[in-house]
Short mmCIF file of N, CA and C in Angstrom, two decimals:
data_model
loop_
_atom_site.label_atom_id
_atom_site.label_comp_id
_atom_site.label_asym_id
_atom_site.label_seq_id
_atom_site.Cartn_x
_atom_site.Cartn_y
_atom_site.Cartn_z
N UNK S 1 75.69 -31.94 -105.79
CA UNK S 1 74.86 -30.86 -105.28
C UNK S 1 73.41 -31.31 -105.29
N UNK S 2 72.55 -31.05 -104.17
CA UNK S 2 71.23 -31.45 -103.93
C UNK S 2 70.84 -30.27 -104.89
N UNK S 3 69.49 -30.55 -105.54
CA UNK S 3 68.58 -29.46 -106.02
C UNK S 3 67.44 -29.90 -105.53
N UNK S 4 66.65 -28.85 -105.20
CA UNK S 4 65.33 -29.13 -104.40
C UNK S 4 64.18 -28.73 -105.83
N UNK S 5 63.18 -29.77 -105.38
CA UNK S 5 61.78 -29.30 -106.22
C UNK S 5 60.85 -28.30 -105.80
N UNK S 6 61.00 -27.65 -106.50
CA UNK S 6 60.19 -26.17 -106.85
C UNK S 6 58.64 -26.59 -106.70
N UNK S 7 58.00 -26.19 -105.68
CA UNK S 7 56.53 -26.18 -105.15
C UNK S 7 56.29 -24.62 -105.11
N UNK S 8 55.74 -24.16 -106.16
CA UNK S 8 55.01 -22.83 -106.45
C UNK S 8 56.38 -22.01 -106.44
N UNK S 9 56.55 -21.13 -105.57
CA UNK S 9 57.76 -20.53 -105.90
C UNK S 9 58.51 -20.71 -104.59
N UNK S 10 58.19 -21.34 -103.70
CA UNK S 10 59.09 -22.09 -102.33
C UNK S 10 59.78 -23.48 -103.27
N UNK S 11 61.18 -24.00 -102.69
CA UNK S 11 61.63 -25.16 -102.30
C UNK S 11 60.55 -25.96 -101.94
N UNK S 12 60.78 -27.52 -101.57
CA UNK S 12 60.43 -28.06 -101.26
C UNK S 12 60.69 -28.29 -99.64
N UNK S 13 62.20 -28.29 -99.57
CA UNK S 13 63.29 -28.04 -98.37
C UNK S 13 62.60 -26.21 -97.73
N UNK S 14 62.16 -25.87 -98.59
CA UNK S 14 61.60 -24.52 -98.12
C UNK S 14 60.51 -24.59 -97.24
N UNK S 15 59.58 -25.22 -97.85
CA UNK S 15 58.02 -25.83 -97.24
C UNK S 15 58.33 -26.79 -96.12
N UNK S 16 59.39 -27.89 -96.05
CA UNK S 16 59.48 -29.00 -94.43
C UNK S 16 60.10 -27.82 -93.61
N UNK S 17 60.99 -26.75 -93.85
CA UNK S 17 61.38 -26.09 -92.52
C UNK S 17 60.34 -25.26 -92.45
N UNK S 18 59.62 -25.21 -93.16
CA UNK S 18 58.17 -23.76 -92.49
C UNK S 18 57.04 -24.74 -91.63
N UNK S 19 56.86 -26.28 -92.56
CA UNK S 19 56.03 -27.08 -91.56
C UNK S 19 56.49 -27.38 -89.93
N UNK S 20 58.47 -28.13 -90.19
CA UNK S 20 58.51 -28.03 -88.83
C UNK S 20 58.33 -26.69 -87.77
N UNK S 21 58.77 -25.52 -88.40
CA UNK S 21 58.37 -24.76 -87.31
C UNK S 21 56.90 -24.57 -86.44
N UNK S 22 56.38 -25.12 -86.91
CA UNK S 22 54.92 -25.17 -86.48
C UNK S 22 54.81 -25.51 -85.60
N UNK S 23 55.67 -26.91 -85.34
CA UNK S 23 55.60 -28.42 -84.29
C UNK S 23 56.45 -27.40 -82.81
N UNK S 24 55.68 -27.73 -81.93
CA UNK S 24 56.47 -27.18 -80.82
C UNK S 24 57.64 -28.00 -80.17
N UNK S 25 58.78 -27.57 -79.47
CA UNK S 25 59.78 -28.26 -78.90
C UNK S 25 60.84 -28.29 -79.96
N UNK S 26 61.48 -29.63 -79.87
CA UNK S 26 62.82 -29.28 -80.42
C UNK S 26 62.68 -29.85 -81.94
N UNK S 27 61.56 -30.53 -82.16
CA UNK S 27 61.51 -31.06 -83.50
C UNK S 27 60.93 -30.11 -84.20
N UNK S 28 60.33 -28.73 -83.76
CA UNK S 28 59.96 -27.54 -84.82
C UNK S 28 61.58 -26.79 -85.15
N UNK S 29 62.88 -27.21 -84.73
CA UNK S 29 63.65 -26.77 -84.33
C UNK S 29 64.69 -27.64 -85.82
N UNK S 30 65.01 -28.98 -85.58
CA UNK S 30 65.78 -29.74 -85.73
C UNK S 30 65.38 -31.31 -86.42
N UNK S 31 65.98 -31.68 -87.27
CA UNK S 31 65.54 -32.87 -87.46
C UNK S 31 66.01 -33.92 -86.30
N UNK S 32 65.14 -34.74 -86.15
CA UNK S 32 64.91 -35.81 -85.07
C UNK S 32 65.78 -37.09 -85.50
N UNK S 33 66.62 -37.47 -84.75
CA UNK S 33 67.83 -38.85 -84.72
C UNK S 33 66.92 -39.42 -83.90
N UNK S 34 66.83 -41.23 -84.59
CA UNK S 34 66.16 -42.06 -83.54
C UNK S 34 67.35 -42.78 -82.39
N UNK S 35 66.47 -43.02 -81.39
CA UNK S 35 67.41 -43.90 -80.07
C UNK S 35 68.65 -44.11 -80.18
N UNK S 36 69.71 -44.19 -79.74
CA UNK S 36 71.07 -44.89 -79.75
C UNK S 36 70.13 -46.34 -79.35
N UNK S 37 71.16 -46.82 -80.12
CA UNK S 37 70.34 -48.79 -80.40
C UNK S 37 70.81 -49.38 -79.26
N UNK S 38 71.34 -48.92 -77.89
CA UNK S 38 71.53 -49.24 -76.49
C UNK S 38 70.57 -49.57 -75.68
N UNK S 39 69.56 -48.57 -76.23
CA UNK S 39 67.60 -48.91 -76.03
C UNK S 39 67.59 -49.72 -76.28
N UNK S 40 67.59 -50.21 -77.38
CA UNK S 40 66.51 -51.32 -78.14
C UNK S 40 67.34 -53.03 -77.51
N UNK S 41 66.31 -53.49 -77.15
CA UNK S 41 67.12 -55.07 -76.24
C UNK S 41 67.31 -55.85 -77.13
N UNK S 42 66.99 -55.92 -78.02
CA UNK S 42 67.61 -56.98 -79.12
C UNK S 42 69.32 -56.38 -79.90
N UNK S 43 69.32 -55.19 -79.63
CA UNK S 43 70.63 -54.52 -79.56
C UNK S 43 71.69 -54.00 -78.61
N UNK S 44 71.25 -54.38 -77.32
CA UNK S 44 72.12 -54.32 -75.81
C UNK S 44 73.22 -54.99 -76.18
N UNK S 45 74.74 -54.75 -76.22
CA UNK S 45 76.22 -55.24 -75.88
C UNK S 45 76.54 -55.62 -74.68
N UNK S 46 77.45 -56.65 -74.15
CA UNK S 46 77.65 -56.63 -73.30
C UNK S 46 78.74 -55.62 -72.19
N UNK S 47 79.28 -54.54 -73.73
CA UNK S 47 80.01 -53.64 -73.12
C UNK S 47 78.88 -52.10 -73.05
N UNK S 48 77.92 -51.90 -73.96
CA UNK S 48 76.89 -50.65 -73.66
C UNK S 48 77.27 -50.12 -72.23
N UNK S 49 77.37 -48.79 -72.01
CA UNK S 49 77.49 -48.18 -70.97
C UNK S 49 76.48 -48.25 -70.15
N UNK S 50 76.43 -48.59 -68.98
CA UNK S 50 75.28 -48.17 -67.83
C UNK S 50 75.27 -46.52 -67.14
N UNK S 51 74.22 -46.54 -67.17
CA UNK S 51 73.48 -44.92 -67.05
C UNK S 51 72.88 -45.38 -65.53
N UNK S 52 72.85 -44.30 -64.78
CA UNK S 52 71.69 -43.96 -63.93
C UNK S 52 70.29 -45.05 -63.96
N UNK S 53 69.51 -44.44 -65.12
CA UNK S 53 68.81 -45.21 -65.37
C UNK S 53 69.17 -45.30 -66.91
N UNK S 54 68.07 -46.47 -67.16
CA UNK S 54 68.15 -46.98 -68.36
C UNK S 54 66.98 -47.55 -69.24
N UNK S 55 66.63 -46.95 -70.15
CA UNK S 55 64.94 -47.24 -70.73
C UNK S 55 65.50 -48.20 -71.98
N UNK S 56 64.40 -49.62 -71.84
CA UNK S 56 64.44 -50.62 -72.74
C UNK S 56 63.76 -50.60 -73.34
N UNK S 57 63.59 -50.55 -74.60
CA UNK S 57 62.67 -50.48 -75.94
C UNK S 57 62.43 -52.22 -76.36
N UNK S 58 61.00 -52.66 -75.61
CA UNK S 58 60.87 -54.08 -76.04
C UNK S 58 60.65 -54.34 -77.25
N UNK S 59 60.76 -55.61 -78.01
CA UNK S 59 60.57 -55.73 -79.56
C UNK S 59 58.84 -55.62 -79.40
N UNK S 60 58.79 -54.55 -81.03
CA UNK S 60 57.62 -55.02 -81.20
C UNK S 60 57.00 -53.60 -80.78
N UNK S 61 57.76 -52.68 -80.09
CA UNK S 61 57.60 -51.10 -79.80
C UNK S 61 57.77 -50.31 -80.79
N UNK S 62 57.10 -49.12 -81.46
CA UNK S 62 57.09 -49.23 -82.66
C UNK S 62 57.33 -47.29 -82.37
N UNK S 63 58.83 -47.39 -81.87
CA UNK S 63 59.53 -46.19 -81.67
C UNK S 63 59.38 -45.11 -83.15
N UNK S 64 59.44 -46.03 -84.14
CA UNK S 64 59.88 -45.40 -85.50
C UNK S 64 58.54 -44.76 -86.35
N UNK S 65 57.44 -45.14 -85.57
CA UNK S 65 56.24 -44.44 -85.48
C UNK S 65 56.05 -43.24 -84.37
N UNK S 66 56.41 -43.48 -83.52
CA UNK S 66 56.04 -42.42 -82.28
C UNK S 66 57.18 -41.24 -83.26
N UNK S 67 58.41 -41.42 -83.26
CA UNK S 67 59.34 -39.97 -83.90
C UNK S 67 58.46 -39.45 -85.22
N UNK S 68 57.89 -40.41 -85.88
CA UNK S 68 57.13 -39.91 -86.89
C UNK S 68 56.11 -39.04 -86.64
N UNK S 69 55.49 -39.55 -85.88
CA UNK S 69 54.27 -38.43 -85.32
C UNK S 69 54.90 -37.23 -84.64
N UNK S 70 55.80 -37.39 -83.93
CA UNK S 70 56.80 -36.35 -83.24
C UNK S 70 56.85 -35.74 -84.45
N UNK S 71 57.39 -35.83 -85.20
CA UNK S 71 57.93 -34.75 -86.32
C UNK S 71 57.27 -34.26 -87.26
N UNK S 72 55.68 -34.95 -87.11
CA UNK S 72 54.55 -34.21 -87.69
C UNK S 72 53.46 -33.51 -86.90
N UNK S 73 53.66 -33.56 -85.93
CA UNK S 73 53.05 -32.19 -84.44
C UNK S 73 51.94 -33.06 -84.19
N UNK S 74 51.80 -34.81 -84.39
CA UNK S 74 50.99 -35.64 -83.61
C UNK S 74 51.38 -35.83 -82.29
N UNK S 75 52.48 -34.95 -81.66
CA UNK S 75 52.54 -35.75 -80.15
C UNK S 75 52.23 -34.27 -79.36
N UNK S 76 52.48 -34.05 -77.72
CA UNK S 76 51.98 -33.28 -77.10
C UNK S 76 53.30 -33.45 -76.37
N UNK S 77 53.83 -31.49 -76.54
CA UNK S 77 54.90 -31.14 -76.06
C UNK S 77 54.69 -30.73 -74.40
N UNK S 78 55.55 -31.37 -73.58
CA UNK S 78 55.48 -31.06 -72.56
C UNK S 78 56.63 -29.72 -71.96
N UNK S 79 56.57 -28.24 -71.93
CA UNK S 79 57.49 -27.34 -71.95
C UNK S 79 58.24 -27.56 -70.31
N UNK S 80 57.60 -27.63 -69.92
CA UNK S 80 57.85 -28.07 -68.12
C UNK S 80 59.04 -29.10 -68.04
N UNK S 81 58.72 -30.04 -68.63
CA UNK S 81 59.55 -31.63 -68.33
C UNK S 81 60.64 -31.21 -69.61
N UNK S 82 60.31 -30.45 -70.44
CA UNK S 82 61.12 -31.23 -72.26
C UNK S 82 60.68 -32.20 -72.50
N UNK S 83 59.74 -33.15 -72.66
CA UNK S 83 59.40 -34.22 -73.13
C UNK S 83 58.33 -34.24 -73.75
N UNK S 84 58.09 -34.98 -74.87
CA UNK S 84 56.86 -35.10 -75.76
C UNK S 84 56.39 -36.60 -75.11
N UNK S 85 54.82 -36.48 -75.73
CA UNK S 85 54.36 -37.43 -75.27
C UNK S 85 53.70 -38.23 -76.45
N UNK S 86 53.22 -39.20 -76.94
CA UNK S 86 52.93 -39.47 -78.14
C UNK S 86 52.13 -41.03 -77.99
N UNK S 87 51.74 -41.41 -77.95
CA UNK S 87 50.82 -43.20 -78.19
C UNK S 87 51.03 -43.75 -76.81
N UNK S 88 51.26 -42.69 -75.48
CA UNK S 88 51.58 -43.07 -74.24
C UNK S 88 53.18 -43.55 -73.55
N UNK S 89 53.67 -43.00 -74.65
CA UNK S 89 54.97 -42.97 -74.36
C UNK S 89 55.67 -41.31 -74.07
N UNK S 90 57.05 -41.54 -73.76
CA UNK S 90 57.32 -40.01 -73.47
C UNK S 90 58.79 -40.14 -73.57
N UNK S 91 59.18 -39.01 -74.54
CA UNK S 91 60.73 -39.31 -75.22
C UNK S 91 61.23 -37.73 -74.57
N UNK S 92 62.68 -37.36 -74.45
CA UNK S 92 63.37 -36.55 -74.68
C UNK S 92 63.95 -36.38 -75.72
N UNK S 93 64.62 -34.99 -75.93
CA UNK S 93 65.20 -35.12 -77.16
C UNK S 93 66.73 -34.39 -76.55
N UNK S 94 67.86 -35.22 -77.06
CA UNK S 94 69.15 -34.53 -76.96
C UNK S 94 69.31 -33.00 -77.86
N UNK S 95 70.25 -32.24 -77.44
CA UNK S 95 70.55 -30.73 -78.25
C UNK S 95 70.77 -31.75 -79.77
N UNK S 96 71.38 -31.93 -79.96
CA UNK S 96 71.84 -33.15 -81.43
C UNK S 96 70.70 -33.64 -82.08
N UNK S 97 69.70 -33.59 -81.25
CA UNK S 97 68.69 -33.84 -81.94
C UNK S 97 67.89 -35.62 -81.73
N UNK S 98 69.14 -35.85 -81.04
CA UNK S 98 68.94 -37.64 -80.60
C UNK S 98 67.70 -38.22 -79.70
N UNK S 99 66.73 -38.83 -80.17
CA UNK S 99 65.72 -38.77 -79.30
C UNK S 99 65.81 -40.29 -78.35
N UNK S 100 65.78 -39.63 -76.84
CA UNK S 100 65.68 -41.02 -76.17
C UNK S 100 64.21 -41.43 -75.79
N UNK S 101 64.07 -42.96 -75.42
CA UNK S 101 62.80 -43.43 -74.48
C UNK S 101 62.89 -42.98 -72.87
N UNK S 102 62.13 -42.70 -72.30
CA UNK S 102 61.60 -42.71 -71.07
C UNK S 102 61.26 -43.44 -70.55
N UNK S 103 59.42 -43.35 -70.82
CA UNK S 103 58.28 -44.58 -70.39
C UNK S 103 57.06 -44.64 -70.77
N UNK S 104 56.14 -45.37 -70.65
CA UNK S 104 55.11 -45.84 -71.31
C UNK S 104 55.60 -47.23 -71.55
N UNK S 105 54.16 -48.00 -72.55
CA UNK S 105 53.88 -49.24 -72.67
C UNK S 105 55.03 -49.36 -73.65
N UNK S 106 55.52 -51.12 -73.41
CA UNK S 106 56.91 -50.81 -74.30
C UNK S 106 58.25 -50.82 -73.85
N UNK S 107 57.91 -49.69 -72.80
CA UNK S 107 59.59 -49.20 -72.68
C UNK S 107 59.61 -49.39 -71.00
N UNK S 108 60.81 -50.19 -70.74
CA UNK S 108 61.52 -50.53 -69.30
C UNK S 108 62.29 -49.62 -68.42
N UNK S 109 62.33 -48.98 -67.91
CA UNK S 109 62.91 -48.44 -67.05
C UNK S 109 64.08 -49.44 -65.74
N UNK S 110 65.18 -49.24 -66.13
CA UNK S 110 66.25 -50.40 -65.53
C UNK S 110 67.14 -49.14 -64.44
N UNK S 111 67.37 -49.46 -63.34
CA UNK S 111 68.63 -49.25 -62.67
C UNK S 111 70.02 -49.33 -63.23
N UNK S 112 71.27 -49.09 -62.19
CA UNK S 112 72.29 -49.63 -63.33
C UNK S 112 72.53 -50.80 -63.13
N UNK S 113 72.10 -51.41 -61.92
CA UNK S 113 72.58 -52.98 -61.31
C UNK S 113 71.80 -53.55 -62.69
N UNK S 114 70.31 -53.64 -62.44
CA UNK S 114 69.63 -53.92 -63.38
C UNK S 114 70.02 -53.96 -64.51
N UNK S 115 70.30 -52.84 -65.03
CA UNK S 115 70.87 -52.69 -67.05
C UNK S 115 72.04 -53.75 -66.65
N UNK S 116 73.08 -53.86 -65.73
CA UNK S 116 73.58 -54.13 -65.76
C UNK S 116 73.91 -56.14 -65.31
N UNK S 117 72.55 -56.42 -64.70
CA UNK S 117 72.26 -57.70 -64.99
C UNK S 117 71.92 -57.88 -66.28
N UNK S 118 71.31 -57.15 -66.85
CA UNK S 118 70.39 -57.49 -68.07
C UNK S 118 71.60 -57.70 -69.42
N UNK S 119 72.40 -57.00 -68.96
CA UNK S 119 74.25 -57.73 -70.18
C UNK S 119 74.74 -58.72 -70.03
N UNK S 120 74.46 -58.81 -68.68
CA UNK S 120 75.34 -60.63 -67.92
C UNK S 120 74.32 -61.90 -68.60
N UNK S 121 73.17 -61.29 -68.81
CA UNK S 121 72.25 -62.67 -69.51
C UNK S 121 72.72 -62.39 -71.09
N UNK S 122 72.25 -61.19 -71.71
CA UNK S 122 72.87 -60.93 -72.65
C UNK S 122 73.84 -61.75 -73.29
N UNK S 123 74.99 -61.42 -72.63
CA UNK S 123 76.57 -62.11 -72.82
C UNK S 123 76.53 -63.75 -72.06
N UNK S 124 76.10 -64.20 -71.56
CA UNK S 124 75.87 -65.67 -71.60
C UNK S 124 74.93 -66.28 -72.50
N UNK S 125 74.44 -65.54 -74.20
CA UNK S 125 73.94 -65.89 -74.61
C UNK S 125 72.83 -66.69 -74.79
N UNK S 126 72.23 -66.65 -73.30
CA UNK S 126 70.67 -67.17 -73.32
C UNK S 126 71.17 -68.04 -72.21
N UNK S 127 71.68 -68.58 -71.63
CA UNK S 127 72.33 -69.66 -70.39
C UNK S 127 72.12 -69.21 -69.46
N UNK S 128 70.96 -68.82 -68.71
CA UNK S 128 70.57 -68.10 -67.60
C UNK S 128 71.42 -68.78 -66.27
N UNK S 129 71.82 -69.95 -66.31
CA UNK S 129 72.91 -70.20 -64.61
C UNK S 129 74.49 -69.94 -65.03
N UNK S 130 74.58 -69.72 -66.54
CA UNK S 130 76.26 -68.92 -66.71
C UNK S 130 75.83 -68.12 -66.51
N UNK S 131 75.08 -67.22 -66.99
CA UNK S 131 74.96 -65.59 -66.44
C UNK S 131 74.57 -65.37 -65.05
N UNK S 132 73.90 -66.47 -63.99
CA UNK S 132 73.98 -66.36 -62.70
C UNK S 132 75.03 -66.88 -62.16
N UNK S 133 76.33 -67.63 -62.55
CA UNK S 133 77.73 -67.85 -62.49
C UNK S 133 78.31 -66.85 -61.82
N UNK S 134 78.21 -65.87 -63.03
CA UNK S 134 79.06 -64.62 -63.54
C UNK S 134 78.51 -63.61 -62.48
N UNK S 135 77.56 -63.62 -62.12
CA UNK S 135 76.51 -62.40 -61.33
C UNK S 135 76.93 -62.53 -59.74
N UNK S 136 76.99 -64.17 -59.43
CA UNK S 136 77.31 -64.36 -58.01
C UNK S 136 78.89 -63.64 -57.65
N UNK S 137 79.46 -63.48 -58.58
CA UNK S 137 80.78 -62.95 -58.21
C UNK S 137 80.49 -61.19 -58.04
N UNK S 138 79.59 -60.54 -58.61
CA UNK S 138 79.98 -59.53 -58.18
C UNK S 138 78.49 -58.93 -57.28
N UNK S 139 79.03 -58.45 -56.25
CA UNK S 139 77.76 -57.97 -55.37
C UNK S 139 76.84 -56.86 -55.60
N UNK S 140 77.37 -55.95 -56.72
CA UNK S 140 76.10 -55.30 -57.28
C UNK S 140 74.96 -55.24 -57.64
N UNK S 141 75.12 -56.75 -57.97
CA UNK S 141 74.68 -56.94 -58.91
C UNK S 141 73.50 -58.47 -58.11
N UNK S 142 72.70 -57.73 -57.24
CA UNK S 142 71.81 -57.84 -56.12
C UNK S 142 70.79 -59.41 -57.11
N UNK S 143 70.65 -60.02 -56.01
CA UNK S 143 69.01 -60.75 -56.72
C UNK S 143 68.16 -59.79 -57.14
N UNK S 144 67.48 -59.19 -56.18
CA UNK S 144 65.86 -58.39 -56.95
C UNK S 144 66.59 -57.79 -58.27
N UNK S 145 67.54 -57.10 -58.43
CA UNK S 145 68.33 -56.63 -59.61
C UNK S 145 68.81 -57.71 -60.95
N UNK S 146 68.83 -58.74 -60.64
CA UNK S 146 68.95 -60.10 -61.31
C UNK S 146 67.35 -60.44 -61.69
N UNK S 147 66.53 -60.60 -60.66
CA UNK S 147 65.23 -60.99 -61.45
C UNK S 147 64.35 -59.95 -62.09
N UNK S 148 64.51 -58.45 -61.40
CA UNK S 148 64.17 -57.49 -62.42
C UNK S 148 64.67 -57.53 -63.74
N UNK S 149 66.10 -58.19 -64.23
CA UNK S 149 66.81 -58.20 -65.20
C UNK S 149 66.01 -59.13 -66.21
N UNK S 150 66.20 -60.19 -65.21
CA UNK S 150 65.61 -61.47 -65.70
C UNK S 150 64.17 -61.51 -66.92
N UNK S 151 63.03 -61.09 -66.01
CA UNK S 151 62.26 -60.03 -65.98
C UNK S 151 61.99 -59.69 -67.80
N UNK S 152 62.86 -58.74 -67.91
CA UNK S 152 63.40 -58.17 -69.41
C UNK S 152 64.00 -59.14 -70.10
N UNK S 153 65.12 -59.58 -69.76
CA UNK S 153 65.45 -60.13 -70.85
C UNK S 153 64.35 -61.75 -71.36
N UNK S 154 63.63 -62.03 -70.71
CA UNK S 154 62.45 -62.68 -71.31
C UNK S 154 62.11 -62.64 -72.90
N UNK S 155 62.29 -61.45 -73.06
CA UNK S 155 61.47 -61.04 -74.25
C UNK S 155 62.64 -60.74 -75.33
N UNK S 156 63.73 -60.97 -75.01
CA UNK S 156 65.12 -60.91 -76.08
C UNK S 156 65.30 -62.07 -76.77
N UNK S 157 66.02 -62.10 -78.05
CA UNK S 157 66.00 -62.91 -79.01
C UNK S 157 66.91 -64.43 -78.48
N UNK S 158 67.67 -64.02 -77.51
CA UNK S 158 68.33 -65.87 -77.68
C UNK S 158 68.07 -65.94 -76.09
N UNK S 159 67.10 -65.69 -75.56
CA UNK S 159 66.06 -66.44 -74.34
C UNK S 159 65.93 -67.30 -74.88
N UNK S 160 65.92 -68.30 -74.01
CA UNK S 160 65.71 -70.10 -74.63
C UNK S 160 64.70 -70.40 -73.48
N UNK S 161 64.30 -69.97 -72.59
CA UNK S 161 63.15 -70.51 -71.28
C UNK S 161 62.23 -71.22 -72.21
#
């Protein structure tokens, strides 16, 4: 059993749900889940689902600061869009509470051809003409969509360029 510390005659757990209510949107609401790690490119699978679109969290983006400020009423709720905005970035938040990237500095915005070049380098483990092997076979999976890919995965951990 949790026991909470007694701050005057509130909880402690008493006092964070009276602060979040303060914060507008869904984090005055809910505690905040960071990204599914599908974002983050040093954590892309080569099976990750492709979306519509797809926002890449480059290394070195410092997501785990922006939710922080999110959840202390440092960012600026947008009621129109649902989206907060925070160090020039701009997240949604799932009902669950799951917060995704959008855009701003940092974060990529991919197609699905695109996300979906960007696994074929991925999964050739840094061998950029196996993963253009693998790419020539299927036609989705376009040049400009290959060097947009390309592009991104630059900045992933077993790029060897």
């Amino acid at each position: 059993m949790r026991e909470a510390r007694e701050v005057g005659s509130r909880s402690a757990d008493d006092v964070a749900d009276a602060a979040r209510k303060t914060i507008p949107g869904p984090a005055g609401k809910i505690p905040l889940k960071p990204p599914h790690p599908r974002h983050n490119l040093d954590s892309i699978r080569p099976k990750n689902p492709s979306k519509e679109v797809n926002t890449v969290v480059l290394p070195g983006t410092d997501v785990a600061r922006d939710l922080e400020d999110i959840g202390a009423g440092r960012a600026t709720w947008d009621p129109d869009r649902q989206r907060y905005h925070v160090n020039g970035r701009t997240y949604a938040v799932e009902p669950s509470g799951t917060v995704f990237p959008e855009a701003g500095p940092g974060l990529e915005q991919l197609n699905r051809a695109e996300y979906g070049a960007l696994k074929e380098y991925i999964a050739a483990g840094g061998d950029i003409e196996k993963a253009k092997a693998a790419m020539a076979r299927n036609p989705f999976l376009t040049e400009a969509a290959q060097e947009r890919a390309l592009d991104i995965f630059r900045h992933h951990k077993s790029y060897r360029g």
